[in-house]
Short mmCIF file of C-alpha atoms and ligand atoms in Angstrom, two decimals:
data_model
loop_
_atom_site.label_atom_id
_atom_site.label_comp_id
_atom_site.label_asym_id
_atom_site.label_seq_id
_atom_site.Cartn_x
_atom_site.Cartn_y
_atom_site.Cartn_z
CA UNK A 13 0.11 0.11 0.21
CA UNK A 14 2.92 2.36 0.56
CA UNK A 15 4.25 1.78 -2.04
CA UNK A 16 0.88 2.72 -4.45
CA UNK A 17 0.72 5.93 -2.22
CA UNK A 18 4.08 6.92 -2.66
CA UNK A 19 3.39 6.33 -6.83
CA UNK A 20 0.88 7.93 -7.34
CA UNK A 21 1.96 10.68 -5.13
CA UNK A 22 5.60 11.04 -8.20
CA UNK A 23 3.04 10.62 -10.74
CA UNK A 24 0.75 13.46 -9.08
CA UNK A 25 3.81 15.85 -8.85
CA UNK A 26 4.66 14.53 -13.12
CA UNK A 27 1.16 16.40 -13.30
CA UNK A 28 1.55 19.69 -11.95
CA UNK A 29 4.96 20.39 -13.22
CA UNK A 30 5.02 19.28 -16.36
CA UNK A 31 3.00 22.33 -18.73
CA UNK A 32 5.45 24.83 -16.61
CA UNK A 33 8.70 23.17 -18.37
CA UNK A 34 7.07 23.28 -21.75
CA UNK A 35 6.62 26.78 -21.66
CA UNK A 36 9.83 27.96 -20.25
CA UNK A 37 11.06 25.46 -23.73
CA UNK A 38 11.99 28.65 -26.56
CA UNK A 39 13.88 26.53 -28.72
CA UNK A 40 12.66 23.23 -30.70
CA UNK A 41 15.57 20.94 -29.02
CA UNK A 42 14.93 22.35 -25.24
CA UNK A 43 10.83 21.55 -26.00
CA UNK A 44 12.23 17.94 -27.19
CA UNK A 45 14.50 17.99 -23.79
CA UNK A 46 11.24 18.36 -21.45
CA UNK A 47 9.32 15.70 -23.94
CA UNK A 48 11.28 12.99 -23.41
CA UNK A 49 12.39 14.81 -19.56
CA UNK A 50 8.63 12.83 -19.11
CA UNK A 51 8.13 9.96 -22.16
CA UNK A 52 11.62 9.21 -22.42
CA UNK A 53 13.04 5.49 -22.30
CA UNK A 54 14.42 6.87 -20.18
CA UNK A 55 12.56 9.09 -18.37
CA UNK A 56 10.46 9.99 -15.42
CA UNK A 57 6.99 7.93 -16.63
CA UNK A 58 8.51 4.61 -17.86
CA UNK A 59 10.89 4.56 -14.62
CA UNK A 60 7.79 5.38 -12.49
CA UNK A 61 5.66 1.84 -15.50
CA UNK A 62 9.18 -0.10 -14.19
CA UNK A 63 8.32 -0.14 -10.69
CA UNK A 64 3.90 -0.99 -11.06
CA UNK A 65 4.91 -4.30 -10.95
CA UNK A 66 4.65 -5.41 -7.03
CA UNK A 67 1.09 -3.46 -6.87
CA UNK A 68 -2.24 -5.05 -6.98
CA UNK A 69 -4.37 -5.19 -10.10
CA UNK A 70 -6.64 -2.42 -8.66
CA UNK A 71 -3.40 -0.16 -7.97
CA UNK A 72 -1.92 -1.03 -11.17
CA UNK A 73 -4.94 0.27 -13.32
CA UNK A 74 -5.34 3.94 -11.04
CA UNK A 75 -1.58 4.41 -11.61
CA UNK A 76 -1.57 2.43 -15.22
CA UNK A 77 -4.96 5.16 -16.31
CA UNK A 78 -3.11 8.21 -13.95
CA UNK A 79 0.35 7.54 -16.20
CA UNK A 80 -1.80 7.28 -19.56
CA UNK A 81 -3.56 10.39 -18.84
CA UNK A 82 -0.60 12.09 -18.36
CA UNK A 83 1.45 10.59 -21.92
CA UNK A 84 -1.73 12.17 -23.47
CA UNK A 85 -0.89 15.42 -22.08
CA UNK A 86 2.33 15.98 -22.27
CA UNK A 87 2.02 14.50 -26.14
CA UNK A 88 -0.56 17.31 -27.01
CA UNK A 89 1.02 19.95 -25.27
CA UNK A 90 4.32 18.58 -27.40
CA UNK A 91 2.61 19.85 -30.67
CA UNK A 92 0.97 22.36 -30.04
CA UNK A 93 4.13 23.91 -28.70
CA UNK A 94 6.23 22.43 -32.49
CA UNK A 95 3.78 24.34 -33.91
CA UNK A 96 4.27 27.74 -32.35
CA UNK A 97 7.63 27.29 -31.66
CA UNK A 98 8.03 27.38 -35.93
CA UNK A 99 5.95 29.72 -36.00
CA UNK A 100 7.89 32.36 -34.86
CA UNK A 101 11.23 30.33 -35.50
CA UNK A 102 9.54 31.11 -39.18
CA UNK A 103 8.56 35.10 -38.77
CA UNK A 104 12.01 35.32 -37.05
CA UNK A 105 13.54 34.40 -40.32
CA UNK A 106 11.45 36.45 -42.64
CA UNK A 107 12.00 39.23 -40.12
CA UNK A 108 16.37 39.60 -41.26
CA UNK A 109 15.19 38.81 -44.54
CA UNK A 110 12.36 41.34 -44.97
CA UNK A 111 11.89 44.78 -45.61
CA UNK A 112 8.69 46.32 -45.01
CA UNK A 113 9.24 49.58 -46.39
CA UNK A 114 11.24 48.65 -50.03
CA UNK A 115 9.30 48.78 -53.42
CA UNK A 116 6.93 46.14 -54.22
CA UNK A 117 8.03 44.02 -57.54
CA UNK A 118 4.74 44.94 -58.93
CA UNK A 119 1.91 42.56 -60.12
CA UNK A 120 1.64 43.07 -63.67
CA UNK A 121 -2.28 44.66 -63.89
CA UNK A 122 -4.90 43.82 -66.63
CA UNK A 123 -7.18 46.07 -68.30
CA UNK A 124 -9.90 46.39 -71.07
CA UNK A 125 -9.67 46.32 -73.96
CA UNK A 126 -10.12 49.48 -76.28
CA UNK A 127 -12.72 48.03 -77.47
CA UNK A 128 -14.24 46.96 -75.11
CA UNK A 129 -14.04 50.85 -73.44
CA UNK A 130 -15.21 52.70 -76.61
CA UNK A 131 -18.62 50.24 -76.07
CA UNK A 132 -18.63 51.25 -72.84
CA UNK A 133 -18.07 54.85 -73.42
CA UNK A 134 -20.78 54.78 -76.21
CA UNK A 135 -23.63 52.65 -74.21
CA UNK A 136 -23.25 54.68 -70.98
CA UNK A 137 -23.55 58.39 -73.50
CA UNK A 138 -26.75 57.06 -74.98
CA UNK A 139 -27.93 55.38 -71.15
CA UNK A 140 -27.60 58.61 -70.58
CA UNK A 141 -29.05 60.29 -73.35
CA UNK A 142 -32.54 57.79 -72.04
CA UNK A 143 -31.80 54.74 -73.99
CA UNK A 144 -32.05 51.45 -72.42
CA UNK A 145 -29.94 48.10 -73.85
CA UNK A 146 -30.96 45.16 -75.02
CA UNK A 147 -29.46 42.52 -75.74
CA UNK A 148 -29.59 39.36 -78.37
CA UNK A 149 -28.16 35.61 -79.98
CA UNK A 150 -25.16 36.48 -81.90
CA UNK A 151 -26.39 33.48 -83.78
CA UNK A 152 -29.96 34.33 -85.73
CA UNK A 153 -32.46 33.45 -87.95
CA UNK A 154 -32.52 34.71 -91.76
CA UNK A 155 -35.91 35.80 -90.41
CA UNK A 156 -34.67 38.23 -87.53
CA UNK A 157 -31.53 39.06 -89.77
CA UNK A 158 -33.31 40.00 -92.35
CA UNK A 159 -36.57 39.16 -93.33
CA UNK A 160 -38.66 40.96 -90.63
CA UNK A 161 -35.18 43.99 -91.59
CA UNK A 162 -37.30 44.72 -95.32
CA UNK A 163 -34.65 42.51 -97.33
CA UNK A 164 -35.96 41.87 -100.02
CA UNK A 165 -35.03 37.59 -100.73
CA UNK A 166 -32.74 38.70 -103.70
CA UNK A 167 -30.78 41.31 -101.21
CA UNK A 168 -26.96 40.83 -102.24
CA UNK A 169 -25.93 41.07 -98.78
CA UNK A 170 -27.83 37.46 -98.55
CA UNK A 171 -25.56 35.45 -100.82
CA UNK A 172 -22.99 33.38 -99.40
CA UNK A 173 -20.11 35.94 -100.33
CA UNK A 174 -21.93 38.60 -97.25
CA UNK A 175 -22.94 35.60 -94.73
CA UNK A 176 -21.86 33.27 -92.72
CA UNK A 177 -24.43 30.85 -92.24
CA UNK A 178 -24.32 27.97 -89.66
CA UNK A 179 -25.51 24.62 -90.46
CA UNK A 180 -28.12 22.77 -87.66
CA UNK A 181 -29.92 21.04 -87.82
CA UNK A 182 -34.20 22.31 -89.43
CA UNK A 183 -33.81 25.70 -89.54
CA UNK A 184 -31.24 27.32 -91.41
CA UNK A 185 -29.29 29.36 -89.08
CA UNK A 186 -26.32 32.19 -89.49
CA UNK A 187 -24.54 34.54 -87.17
CA UNK A 188 -26.25 38.42 -87.86
CA UNK A 189 -24.55 40.01 -89.88
CA UNK A 190 -25.71 43.33 -88.20
CA UNK A 191 -27.11 43.62 -84.54
CA UNK A 192 -30.91 45.41 -86.19
CA UNK A 193 -32.55 41.76 -85.32
CA UNK A 194 -31.91 42.97 -81.65
CA UNK A 195 -34.94 45.61 -82.65
CA UNK A 196 -37.19 43.41 -84.43
CA UNK A 197 -36.75 41.16 -81.10
CA UNK A 198 -37.18 43.91 -79.08
CA UNK A 199 -40.12 45.47 -81.23
CA UNK A 200 -42.38 42.22 -81.06
CA UNK A 201 -41.53 41.42 -77.14
CA UNK A 202 -42.97 44.55 -76.08
CA UNK A 203 -45.07 47.36 -76.07
CA UNK A 204 -43.90 50.88 -77.84
CA UNK A 205 -42.91 53.98 -76.99
CA UNK A 206 -39.34 52.23 -77.09
CA UNK A 207 -36.13 54.08 -77.19
CA UNK A 208 -33.24 51.11 -77.15
CA UNK A 209 -29.63 50.65 -77.89
CA UNK A 210 -28.09 47.49 -78.83
CA UNK A 211 -24.17 47.50 -78.65
CA UNK A 212 -22.62 43.74 -79.49
CA UNK A 213 -20.61 41.67 -82.42
CA UNK A 214 -21.09 40.95 -85.17
CA UNK A 215 -20.18 39.08 -88.80
CA UNK A 216 -19.92 39.97 -92.60
CA UNK A 217 -17.68 37.78 -95.03
CA UNK A 218 -15.35 39.72 -95.87
CA UNK A 219 -12.02 40.47 -96.41
CA UNK A 220 -9.86 41.27 -94.05
CA UNK A 221 -7.61 45.07 -94.39
CA UNK A 222 -7.42 48.38 -92.64
CA UNK A 223 -11.26 49.09 -92.53
CA UNK A 224 -12.74 46.28 -92.70
CA UNK A 225 -12.93 42.78 -90.54
CA UNK A 226 -14.88 39.16 -90.54
CA UNK A 227 -15.76 39.79 -86.88
CA UNK A 228 -16.24 43.16 -85.30
CA UNK A 229 -18.73 45.78 -83.41
CA UNK A 230 -22.02 48.00 -83.54
CA UNK A 231 -23.69 49.26 -81.56
CA UNK A 232 -28.04 49.92 -82.92
CA UNK A 233 -30.18 52.49 -81.85
CA UNK A 234 -33.44 53.07 -82.09
CA UNK A 235 -36.29 55.06 -80.84
CA UNK A 236 -40.35 54.61 -81.84
CA UNK A 237 -42.22 56.70 -80.78
CA UNK A 238 -45.87 58.47 -81.85
CA UNK A 239 -44.14 61.56 -83.20
CA UNK A 240 -40.47 61.25 -83.30
CA UNK A 241 -38.05 62.97 -86.78
CA UNK A 242 -35.04 63.51 -88.48
CA UNK A 243 -34.91 66.51 -86.65
CA UNK A 244 -33.99 63.79 -83.31
CA UNK A 245 -32.60 61.71 -84.57
CA UNK A 246 -29.92 64.98 -85.71
CA UNK A 247 -30.07 66.33 -82.05
CA UNK A 248 -29.54 62.94 -80.69
CA UNK A 249 -26.48 62.08 -82.96
CA UNK A 250 -24.85 65.09 -82.42
CA UNK A 251 -25.45 65.25 -78.53
CA UNK A 252 -23.60 61.68 -78.99
CA UNK A 253 -20.50 63.07 -81.30
CA UNK A 254 -20.35 65.91 -78.98
CA UNK A 255 -19.38 63.46 -75.59
CA UNK A 256 -17.47 61.43 -77.44
CA UNK A 257 -15.00 63.16 -78.91
CA UNK A 258 -15.43 65.96 -75.89
CA UNK A 259 -16.10 68.30 -78.93
CA UNK A 260 -18.95 69.70 -80.82
CA UNK A 261 -19.10 69.24 -84.37
CA UNK A 262 -21.79 69.70 -87.15
CA UNK A 263 -23.57 66.49 -88.36
CA UNK A 264 -24.33 66.12 -92.01
CA UNK A 265 -27.04 64.01 -93.08
CA UNK A 266 -26.32 62.68 -97.10
CA UNK A 267 -29.31 61.12 -98.33
CA UNK A 268 -27.99 56.97 -98.88
CA UNK A 269 -30.31 53.57 -98.66
CA UNK A 270 -30.82 50.54 -96.41
CA UNK A 271 -33.31 47.76 -96.45
CA UNK A 272 -34.90 49.01 -92.83
CA UNK A 273 -34.82 52.77 -92.94
CA UNK A 274 -36.43 55.07 -95.81
CA UNK A 275 -35.40 57.87 -95.84
CA UNK A 276 -31.97 56.30 -95.52
CA UNK A 277 -29.39 59.06 -95.09
CA UNK A 278 -25.59 58.54 -94.14
CA UNK A 279 -23.87 60.56 -90.82
CA UNK A 280 -21.03 62.40 -91.51
CA UNK A 281 -19.23 64.41 -89.13
CA UNK A 282 -16.92 67.87 -89.86
CA UNK A 283 -13.55 66.19 -89.62
CA UNK A 284 -12.24 66.50 -85.79
CA UNK A 285 -8.39 66.95 -87.09
CA UNK A 286 -9.54 70.50 -89.20
CA UNK A 287 -12.48 71.29 -87.51
CA UNK A 288 -14.10 71.36 -91.16
CA UNK A 289 -11.11 73.01 -93.20
CA UNK A 290 -10.25 69.66 -95.16
CA UNK A 291 -7.03 67.68 -93.69
CA UNK A 292 -5.61 64.31 -94.63
CA UNK A 293 -7.61 62.41 -92.33
CA UNK A 294 -10.61 63.59 -94.53
CA UNK A 295 -9.02 63.87 -98.12
CA UNK A 296 -9.38 67.49 -97.63
CA UNK A 297 -13.34 67.31 -97.27
CA UNK A 298 -13.85 68.44 -94.47
CA UNK A 299 -16.25 65.96 -93.41
CA UNK A 300 -15.97 61.93 -92.03
CA UNK A 301 -18.61 59.17 -92.80
CA UNK A 302 -18.95 57.49 -89.36
CA UNK A 303 -22.15 55.75 -89.57
CA UNK A 304 -25.81 55.18 -91.38
CA UNK A 305 -29.64 56.19 -90.16
CA UNK A 306 -32.63 56.71 -90.73
CA UNK A 307 -36.37 56.15 -89.99
CA UNK A 308 -37.70 53.10 -89.53
CA UNK A 309 -39.05 51.95 -92.70
CA UNK A 310 -42.75 51.28 -92.16
CA UNK A 311 -42.60 47.29 -93.61
CA UNK A 312 -40.15 47.26 -90.02
CA UNK A 313 -42.73 48.32 -87.66
CA UNK A 314 -45.57 46.79 -89.87
CA UNK A 315 -43.87 42.90 -89.33
CA UNK A 316 -43.19 43.91 -85.47
CA UNK A 317 -47.50 44.55 -85.04
CA UNK A 318 -46.82 48.18 -84.94
CA UNK A 319 -49.19 50.34 -87.18
CA UNK A 320 -46.38 52.69 -89.42
CA UNK A 321 -49.70 55.43 -89.10
CA UNK A 322 -49.49 55.30 -85.63
CA UNK A 323 -45.83 54.39 -84.56
CA UNK A 324 -42.42 55.69 -86.17
CA UNK A 325 -38.95 55.98 -85.04
CA UNK A 326 -35.10 56.11 -86.30
CA UNK A 327 -32.57 54.01 -85.64
CA UNK A 328 -28.72 54.15 -86.28
CA UNK A 329 -25.80 51.52 -86.25
CA UNK A 330 -22.27 52.62 -85.05
CA UNK A 331 -18.86 50.30 -86.03
CA UNK A 332 -17.29 50.86 -82.51
CA UNK A 333 -14.28 50.21 -84.67
CA UNK A 334 -14.75 53.33 -86.82
CA UNK A 335 -14.74 55.19 -84.01
CA UNK A 336 -13.17 53.83 -81.63
CA UNK A 337 -10.20 54.75 -84.10
CA UNK A 338 -11.02 58.30 -85.12
CA UNK A 339 -10.95 58.83 -81.32
CA UNK A 340 -7.13 57.38 -80.94
CA UNK A 341 -5.99 58.03 -84.04
CA UNK A 342 -5.32 54.45 -84.87
CA UNK A 343 -5.35 54.24 -88.64
CA UNK A 344 -5.53 50.30 -89.20
CA UNK A 345 -8.65 48.15 -87.40
CA UNK A 346 -6.07 44.93 -88.11
CA UNK A 347 -4.35 46.26 -84.98
CA UNK A 348 -7.32 45.80 -81.99
CA UNK A 349 -7.04 41.86 -83.16
CA UNK A 350 -3.76 41.10 -82.91
CA UNK A 351 -3.44 41.29 -79.32
CA UNK A 352 -0.29 43.10 -79.22
CA UNK A 353 1.22 44.40 -75.80
CA UNK A 354 2.91 47.05 -76.88
CA UNK A 355 0.13 48.43 -78.45
CA UNK A 356 -2.41 47.79 -76.11
CA UNK A 357 -0.94 48.98 -73.17
CA UNK A 358 -0.87 52.66 -75.40
CA UNK A 359 -4.79 52.64 -73.53
ZN1 LIG B 424 -10.09 67.32 -91.74
#
């Protein structure tokens, strides 16, 4: 019995002491020494365990349980302490080599593409003029891309050399050749008055050169109301040009032809380089051709279920690339698509 008491006393003593020793250990080596003192082959716990032989079964159980408790606790403390020692050592090492006041090496920063910026800018100007933004699919059908927009079946734009046709099961599909199908979809799906822009990507089977590409961007705009006319269109476009180029510039309408507008006009803007005096940029004409527009053809309104005797509207189509080229003085459209970093970094 006295032997049992002694053993339990020793175990209780270890229990009261061990945690303080772990707190004092300041390095991994010191912590390992501390652990070995209790759990090592020649440690205190091993010594006590080897003396349990003479005890009764019940006493062995009591002492064994206490010894196990100590063993588990010491191991847990060791794991926790070694982690925090490693962390402190790591932070100390970092502190020795890092100077937080040094300028950083810098992470290369991405930016939006100039065409995306231009399209975004065009859109936000029209939104400020009360236009809502509409969207439509890039893969269209003949009806929305041509027929509903008053293209006769024999129109040359429908020829294979101008349009990319997409073979699919069932109806023939095509890559939209302009953003005007959004007009049809928006008018058919809503009730007038309408005031929308439709920014997006369009496709044409064109040879690529400095001013043409088989994929480019348009912002279509249209307004349908009971009373709206070419004068409204002119005011809207003049306001837009002034906001976009940051310079007042007069707008000139020239008669033109598009199947979906009547009358149709080409919109010229007084040359922003020479203010109309004549220069290389405007080929000495004083004006630059910038976009096409007109009053929405009565047939288009009828196709969308609107009575052309009640409703009228204007529409315009802005070529995003052309506007970006004018604004930034870029003379070759292909530069926008080359992903040449030296070019893109200028914007
Ligand atoms: Zn000029």
